[in-house]
Amino acid sequence: MAAPVSTAASAPAAVPVVPGAVGRWFAEVGERTYTRTRRIPLDALEGWHTDARTGDLVHDGGGFFSVGGLDVTAPDGPVPHWAQPVLHQPETGILGLLVKDFGGVPHYLMQAKPEPGNAGGLQLAPTVQATRSNFTRAHGGLAVPYLRHFRNPPPRALIADVRQSEQGAWFYRKRNRNMIVRTTEDVAVLPGHRWMTLPQIHALLTAGDVVNMDARSVLACLPPPPGPAGRARHTGREILCWLTEVRSRPGLRTRPVPLRGLPGWHRAEHAIRHDGGRFFEVVAVEVRAGGREVRRWTQPMLRPCGTGVIAFLHTRIDGVPHVLVHAAAEPGGVDAAELTATVCCTPENYAGLPVAARPRFLDEVRDAPPDRVLFDALLSEEGGRFHHALNRYRIVAADGAGAYEAAGDFRWVTERQICALLRHSHYVTVQARTLLTCLRSLHGPEASR
Amino acid sequence: MAAPVSTAASAPAAVPVVPGAVGRWFAEVGERTYTRTRRIPLDALEGWHTDARTGDLVHDGGGFFSVGGLDVTAPDGPVPHWAQPVLHQPETGILGLLVKDFGGVPHYLMQAKPEPGNAGGLQLAPTVQATRSNFTRAHGGLAVPYLRHFRNPPPRALIADVRQSEQGAWFYRKRNRNMIVRTTEDVAVLPGHRWMTLPQIHALLTAGDVVNMDARSVLACLPPPPGPAGRARHTGREILCWLTEVRSRPGLRTRPVPLRGLPGWHRAEHAIRHDGGRFFEVVAVEVRAGGREVRRWTQPMLRPCGTGVIAFLHTRIDGVPHVLVHAAAEPGGVDAAELTATVCCTPENYAGLPVAARPRFLDEVRDAPPDRVLFDALLSEEGGRFHHALNRYRIVAADGAGAYEAAGDFRWVTERQICALLRHSHYVTVQARTLLTCLRSLHGPEASR
């Protein structure tokens, strides 16, 4: 691992100032491609309705997504039972990244994309971000640019094609296909698109909230850098067997329930809120867009009530870099626990809970002295569904490998071991995928493919 | 692959005649360890009740398993919508196999186990077969013999530990841990247990319905035999990407519903039956047992209405053996399609459906000339839940590699590729795991570990 590119926290910029050529490009694109978002009352949603029987928020055409309720039982947790709203989006969409070599250097076709939930407007997105309704054109509409590269690509052109989960605290069993396709064809670069190298993308991870969640997720599915693996603390088989043991315990039990009358939540004019003001709200927005096919629409969004802390503890074991993963289940997970960040929480949500419920290692990553902070950036989650969902992503040097694994369901693993699991679904959360991409940004340009 | 051990169909013996020393051992054990099963009316179940609201069959203590209803939508299938009863057993149990070297040869500790659904009484089971309620002794009761070898074994003693699915047409999201643990300790052989080599177990696969489903499943999780891999038709990455594409299509949508009033089904005195007499029945049995802790009990069981045909087509591609797997979803699957046998169906269930709905390759495997039948045996599924659930398992030589893959979601894969997938959950069905164990029985003793 090379020297960290940044040890200072980025300013929580409402509008990120993107440096250099990419910044100038963003400024140009932003003049014609933008979204302006305004909160509106829930009853002012157009094209959406509140289901008469369940109170769920659903689209009139039955597509896109819906907001329902979820009843959760967690026999072994500090909170043994709760209910919460949850987003349902059963279709599997495509997050597609096109890669092509120029002068022997791989370049990735990135898109400057605005989303209504973004605090700062444009973000850097993968080549294609499309729901199944988008790309099968179930609702009519224009063809998705570059989509043809991701429909039935020749098997040998596929660098990655794997369904991965997204926020299991907010979505019910959501996943998207993360696809990376290599091309040797001539590709026309449409307005709002740009070929970029991995070091260029990596450099933007700490330049404000620029690289969007989908790009971070799909970049994490790149194969590991070439070179010797180094001896890991545990073998791959041991990690799998450990995860089997964790997943075989009685875990969360969930049951979709009506949104109306959800215990502990209430619907006000502008939001569905937790009675204690915690966790998140379901809000409604009106969006006016430039540079998109649809110029104006309204939609529900999920707005988190606090800023999360998502961090890997990092150390070297016999000279080999390791990060500390946590096996944890989320209510919307497809299949029990996945491996997530060492710390992955919104600290405000733990107010009022006993000290034993407090996330392990939160203080260590939040209060780390600057010389231990290898990576630090305020990044947001998917701006198409989440409104200003900011999380502080950190990689923090641990104090040796010590007793960390004794804290419960934690294990030291190497980057290469996470990569091996990312060939399969439902092993690595979207938050851990973001951190893996951040971790790789520390390697320096020589490790880029 | 060595010469096939049997090309003739075994007789569908009601009581299997087990040859040799194992047969004598079975006869001895069978004198004190047995179950006698008698059908009784559903209302005569003791310790079980019909839920007043849903009509579900549930255990009074809330444990064991329950029978509910499932509503299934399959937009692209020949039957776009149906309802059916389904077994719920949310706990993850253990199927554990203990292995120890004697004179350098691995021996597996097998158990002669009776189950109420077995047509022939005793079967050969793994060392431990225990539900979570069994081994946590939630219902009191004696300790499960040998269980300690499977609770927190040292990581390096674990040959396999992976959750695998079971019959997704009958169970809702059921899985068991398939564990293989190597020991070097002295192990006392309790009555009803016996150390056996892999060739000894393999030889019994065609000696009547002797090797039980759980043993077949856990044996499939053994690592592949040593030796060069041989070039596969598709790379492992290509198989995974293909499966991602299949699994990303809109698939089965399921919803648990009450058993009472399930469309197309009715409850009679002795069974819950399909109106057309097809698929399966839910029946009740009284069991009298010898050699078990509980001497008498009653329970519901699922009784299939026909005998299934479950087969791999087999061929050599550039000299390397391959089998044809089918990616198919079942209503009770945890996560979309799994890889199953080339043919996996009960032919009677397709009576009355259009010809297009007929399973592909059924005629080819059922009507194969004897010299193409590499393996053939009538084997039953889990006798603790299923009553006389017999399937004809076959491995049939295909006519080259030809156009088989063009038939839809079929791919030629090697044994080694199936083994690699079996390190993970939810890739390979229990029927395909049985066939993998049958396939290995054809290798001959030299390939045994």
XYZ file of C-alpha atoms in Angstrom, chain A residues 119-420:
302
model
C -26.792 17.470 -1.944
C -24.398 18.756 -4.591
C -26.094 18.069 -7.907
C -23.957 16.121 -10.358
C -22.086 12.995 -9.380
C -19.829 10.627 -11.228
C -21.838 7.517 -12.113
C -21.084 4.307 -13.998
C -21.736 4.126 -17.757
C -25.237 2.751 -17.264
C -27.562 2.919 -14.286
C -30.867 1.414 -15.274
C -33.782 -0.297 -13.610
C -35.253 -3.221 -15.487
C -38.303 -1.083 -16.352
C -35.893 1.456 -17.866
C -34.052 -0.943 -20.064
C -36.943 -3.108 -21.162
C -38.715 0.219 -21.846
C -41.775 -1.021 -19.992
C -42.834 2.587 -19.552
C -41.904 3.611 -23.099
C -39.224 6.263 -23.122
C -35.902 6.596 -24.887
C -33.345 3.843 -25.119
C -30.737 3.852 -22.338
C -27.401 4.999 -23.857
C -24.699 2.295 -24.013
C -27.135 -0.329 -22.742
C -26.396 -2.643 -25.671
C -22.910 -3.273 -24.308
C -24.517 -4.850 -21.241
C -27.182 -6.968 -22.926
C -25.758 -10.431 -23.642
C -22.093 -9.404 -23.885
C -19.710 -12.105 -25.084
C -18.735 -14.142 -21.989
C -15.050 -13.336 -22.377
C -15.734 -9.583 -22.352
C -17.347 -9.794 -18.909
C -14.927 -8.758 -16.186
C -17.691 -8.950 -13.571
C -21.417 -9.677 -13.523
C -22.805 -10.261 -10.067
C -25.923 -9.294 -8.171
C -25.092 -7.333 -5.026
C -27.316 -6.200 -2.188
C -28.026 -2.582 -1.251
C -28.833 -0.964 2.131
C -30.621 -3.723 4.049
C -31.738 -1.233 6.704
C -33.776 0.678 4.123
C -34.500 -1.681 1.196
C -36.283 -5.039 1.343
C -34.164 -7.577 -0.535
C -32.947 -5.095 -3.138
C -30.088 -6.001 -5.433
C -28.574 -4.730 -8.636
C -26.375 -6.398 -11.201
C -22.884 -4.960 -10.984
C -21.415 -5.407 -14.464
C -18.001 -4.508 -15.877
C -17.639 -5.083 -19.615
C -14.463 -4.702 -21.637
C -14.797 -3.443 -25.197
C -12.416 -3.036 -28.101
C -14.975 -1.299 -30.309
C -15.017 2.357 -31.204
C -17.330 3.975 -28.690
C -18.856 7.391 -29.317
C -18.593 9.554 -26.218
C -21.994 11.182 -25.697
C -22.384 14.519 -23.907
C -22.137 14.029 -20.163
C -19.815 11.024 -20.515
C -16.043 10.814 -20.205
C -13.329 8.145 -20.245
C -11.385 8.204 -17.005
C -8.582 6.135 -15.502
C -8.857 4.465 -12.116
C -6.390 6.901 -10.498
C -8.464 9.822 -11.795
C -11.636 8.332 -10.281
C -9.844 7.424 -7.057
C -8.536 10.953 -6.657
C -12.107 12.239 -6.713
C -13.152 10.066 -3.758
C -11.796 12.671 -1.357
C -12.692 15.688 -3.499
C -16.169 16.171 -2.034
C -19.162 13.943 -2.515
C -18.521 13.286 -6.218
C -18.224 9.539 -6.915
C -21.728 8.125 -6.511
C -22.671 4.970 -4.646
C -23.303 2.943 -7.780
C -19.864 3.751 -9.166
C -18.227 2.880 -5.845
C -20.131 -0.409 -5.746
C -19.319 -1.538 -9.267
C -15.646 -0.510 -8.989
C -15.399 -2.763 -5.925
C -16.237 -5.708 -8.194
C -13.003 -5.287 -10.192
C -10.634 -8.227 -9.723
C -7.852 -7.723 -7.176
C -4.607 -6.089 -8.320
C -2.031 -8.517 -9.704
C 0.907 -9.527 -7.549
C 1.555 -12.002 -4.756
C -1.328 -12.448 -2.334
C 0.503 -12.460 0.990
C -0.527 -14.770 3.765
C -3.914 -13.994 5.234
C -4.772 -14.355 8.912
C -7.475 -16.906 8.006
C -7.846 -19.095 4.933
C -10.742 -18.452 2.556
C -12.319 -21.732 3.665
C -12.101 -20.675 7.295
C -13.843 -17.374 6.507
C -16.658 -19.213 4.700
C -17.079 -21.718 7.546
C -17.120 -18.920 10.115
C -19.833 -17.158 8.138
C -21.843 -20.404 7.936
C -21.771 -20.621 11.726
C -22.917 -17.004 12.109
C -25.648 -17.411 9.504
C -26.936 -20.643 11.029
C -27.909 -19.007 14.301
C -31.522 -17.903 14.662
C -31.345 -14.447 13.152
C -33.682 -11.638 12.249
C -37.204 -12.663 11.353
C -39.045 -10.208 9.139
C -42.559 -9.909 7.794
C -43.852 -7.252 5.401
C -46.789 -5.432 7.038
C -49.001 -2.465 6.079
C -47.422 0.968 6.360
C -50.629 2.322 7.919
C -50.676 1.978 11.682
C -47.026 0.956 11.878
C -46.215 0.925 15.627
C -43.815 3.697 16.650
C -44.300 5.686 13.437
C -46.775 8.348 12.367
C -47.716 10.085 9.161
C -47.640 13.887 9.216
C -48.319 16.243 6.319
C -44.743 16.268 5.033
C -43.288 12.990 6.251
C -43.768 9.586 7.791
C -41.646 9.864 10.943
C -40.461 7.800 13.851
C -42.237 8.916 17.044
C -38.847 9.561 18.656
C -37.588 11.538 15.644
C -34.873 8.960 14.986
C -33.721 6.730 12.101
C -35.223 8.253 8.953
C -38.264 9.897 7.404
C -40.218 9.086 4.277
C -40.661 12.394 2.474
C -42.025 13.574 -0.875
C -40.219 15.791 -3.378
C -40.973 17.620 -6.571
C -38.090 17.428 -9.032
C -37.440 19.778 -11.978
C -34.761 18.470 -14.260
C -32.637 19.727 -17.109
C -30.987 17.375 -19.579
C -33.288 14.478 -18.766
C -36.137 13.077 -20.753
C -38.716 13.872 -18.084
C -38.602 17.562 -17.093
C -40.687 17.372 -13.919
C -41.866 14.625 -11.603
C -42.686 13.888 -7.969
C -41.606 10.916 -5.896
C -41.208 9.671 -2.314
C -37.686 9.514 -0.880
C -36.103 8.224 2.301
C -34.309 10.937 4.306
C -31.961 9.695 7.079
C -32.067 11.717 10.304
C -28.357 11.660 11.059
C -24.952 11.297 9.466
C -23.609 7.747 9.577
C -20.126 6.557 10.477
C -18.864 3.767 8.241
C -15.300 2.620 8.776
C -12.781 -0.147 8.346
C -10.152 -0.695 10.984
C -6.951 -1.527 9.130
C -3.730 -3.221 10.177
C -0.799 -5.257 8.886
C -0.443 -8.856 10.007
C 3.021 -10.239 9.214
C 3.353 -7.348 6.794
C 0.119 -8.111 4.921
C -2.649 -5.452 5.027
C -5.944 -6.601 6.559
C -9.252 -4.891 7.358
C -11.664 -5.885 10.114
C -15.027 -7.005 8.736
C -18.168 -7.470 10.791
C -20.747 -10.177 10.035
C -24.080 -8.508 10.664
C -27.651 -9.048 9.521
C -29.943 -6.271 8.317
C -33.748 -6.550 8.174
C -33.871 -6.272 4.387
C -31.039 -8.711 3.738
C -31.714 -11.596 1.352
C -29.948 -14.239 3.402
C -28.851 -13.530 6.966
C -25.585 -11.769 7.840
C -23.291 -10.170 5.253
C -19.805 -8.838 5.809
C -19.922 -5.137 6.450
C -17.667 -2.362 7.721
C -16.056 -2.652 11.166
C -18.365 0.189 12.177
C -21.545 0.898 10.224
C -24.064 2.956 12.140
C -25.752 6.276 12.677
C -24.649 7.193 16.201
C -27.778 9.254 16.924
C -29.911 6.123 16.541
C -28.374 4.645 19.677
C -29.435 7.489 21.966
C -31.619 6.030 24.694
C -30.324 2.478 24.282
C -28.226 0.715 26.928
C -24.461 1.094 26.687
C -24.144 -2.596 25.684
C -26.062 -1.809 22.499
C -23.520 0.799 21.430
C -21.669 -0.228 18.246
C -18.252 -1.733 18.905
C -15.214 0.357 17.884
C -17.292 3.483 17.161
C -15.216 5.641 19.475
C -11.955 4.228 18.118
C -12.781 5.176 14.535
C -14.523 8.478 15.320
C -11.983 9.854 17.756
C -8.865 8.511 16.015
C -5.895 10.908 16.017
C -5.262 12.352 12.525
C -2.138 10.263 11.930
C -4.226 7.103 12.149
C -6.854 8.252 9.654
C -5.815 6.723 6.321
C -8.958 7.758 4.492
C -11.767 10.140 5.347
C -14.584 11.477 3.191
C -18.223 12.414 3.475
C -20.021 10.417 0.759
C -23.685 9.979 -0.001
C -25.839 6.967 -0.803
C -27.985 6.569 -3.943
C -29.518 9.958 -4.786
C -32.440 8.425 -6.691
C -33.997 7.023 -3.517
C -32.230 8.708 -0.591
C -32.374 12.416 0.206
C -29.047 13.806 1.475
C -27.991 10.440 2.871
C -24.478 11.360 3.958
C -22.072 9.011 5.680
C -18.567 9.624 6.943
C -16.434 6.897 5.381
C -13.138 6.239 7.132
C -10.250 3.831 7.102
C -8.439 3.965 10.422
C -5.175 2.278 11.418
C -5.828 -0.097 14.310
C -3.538 -0.649 17.253
C -2.114 -3.966 15.974
C -4.326 -6.977 15.260
C -4.831 -7.500 18.995
C -8.078 -8.616 20.567
C -10.404 -7.207 17.938
C -11.750 -10.579 16.807
C -12.719 -11.442 20.368
C -15.323 -8.659 20.275
C -17.811 -10.941 18.522
C -18.500 -11.523 14.864
C -15.398 -9.719 13.553
C -12.569 -11.108 11.411
C -9.399 -9.688 9.840
C -9.470 -10.326 6.080
C -7.375 -9.212 3.131
C -8.521 -7.168 0.159
C -8.049 -10.254 -2.001
C -10.376 -12.291 0.221
C -13.101 -9.643 -0.069
C -12.616 -9.706 -3.854
C -13.066 -13.483 -3.926
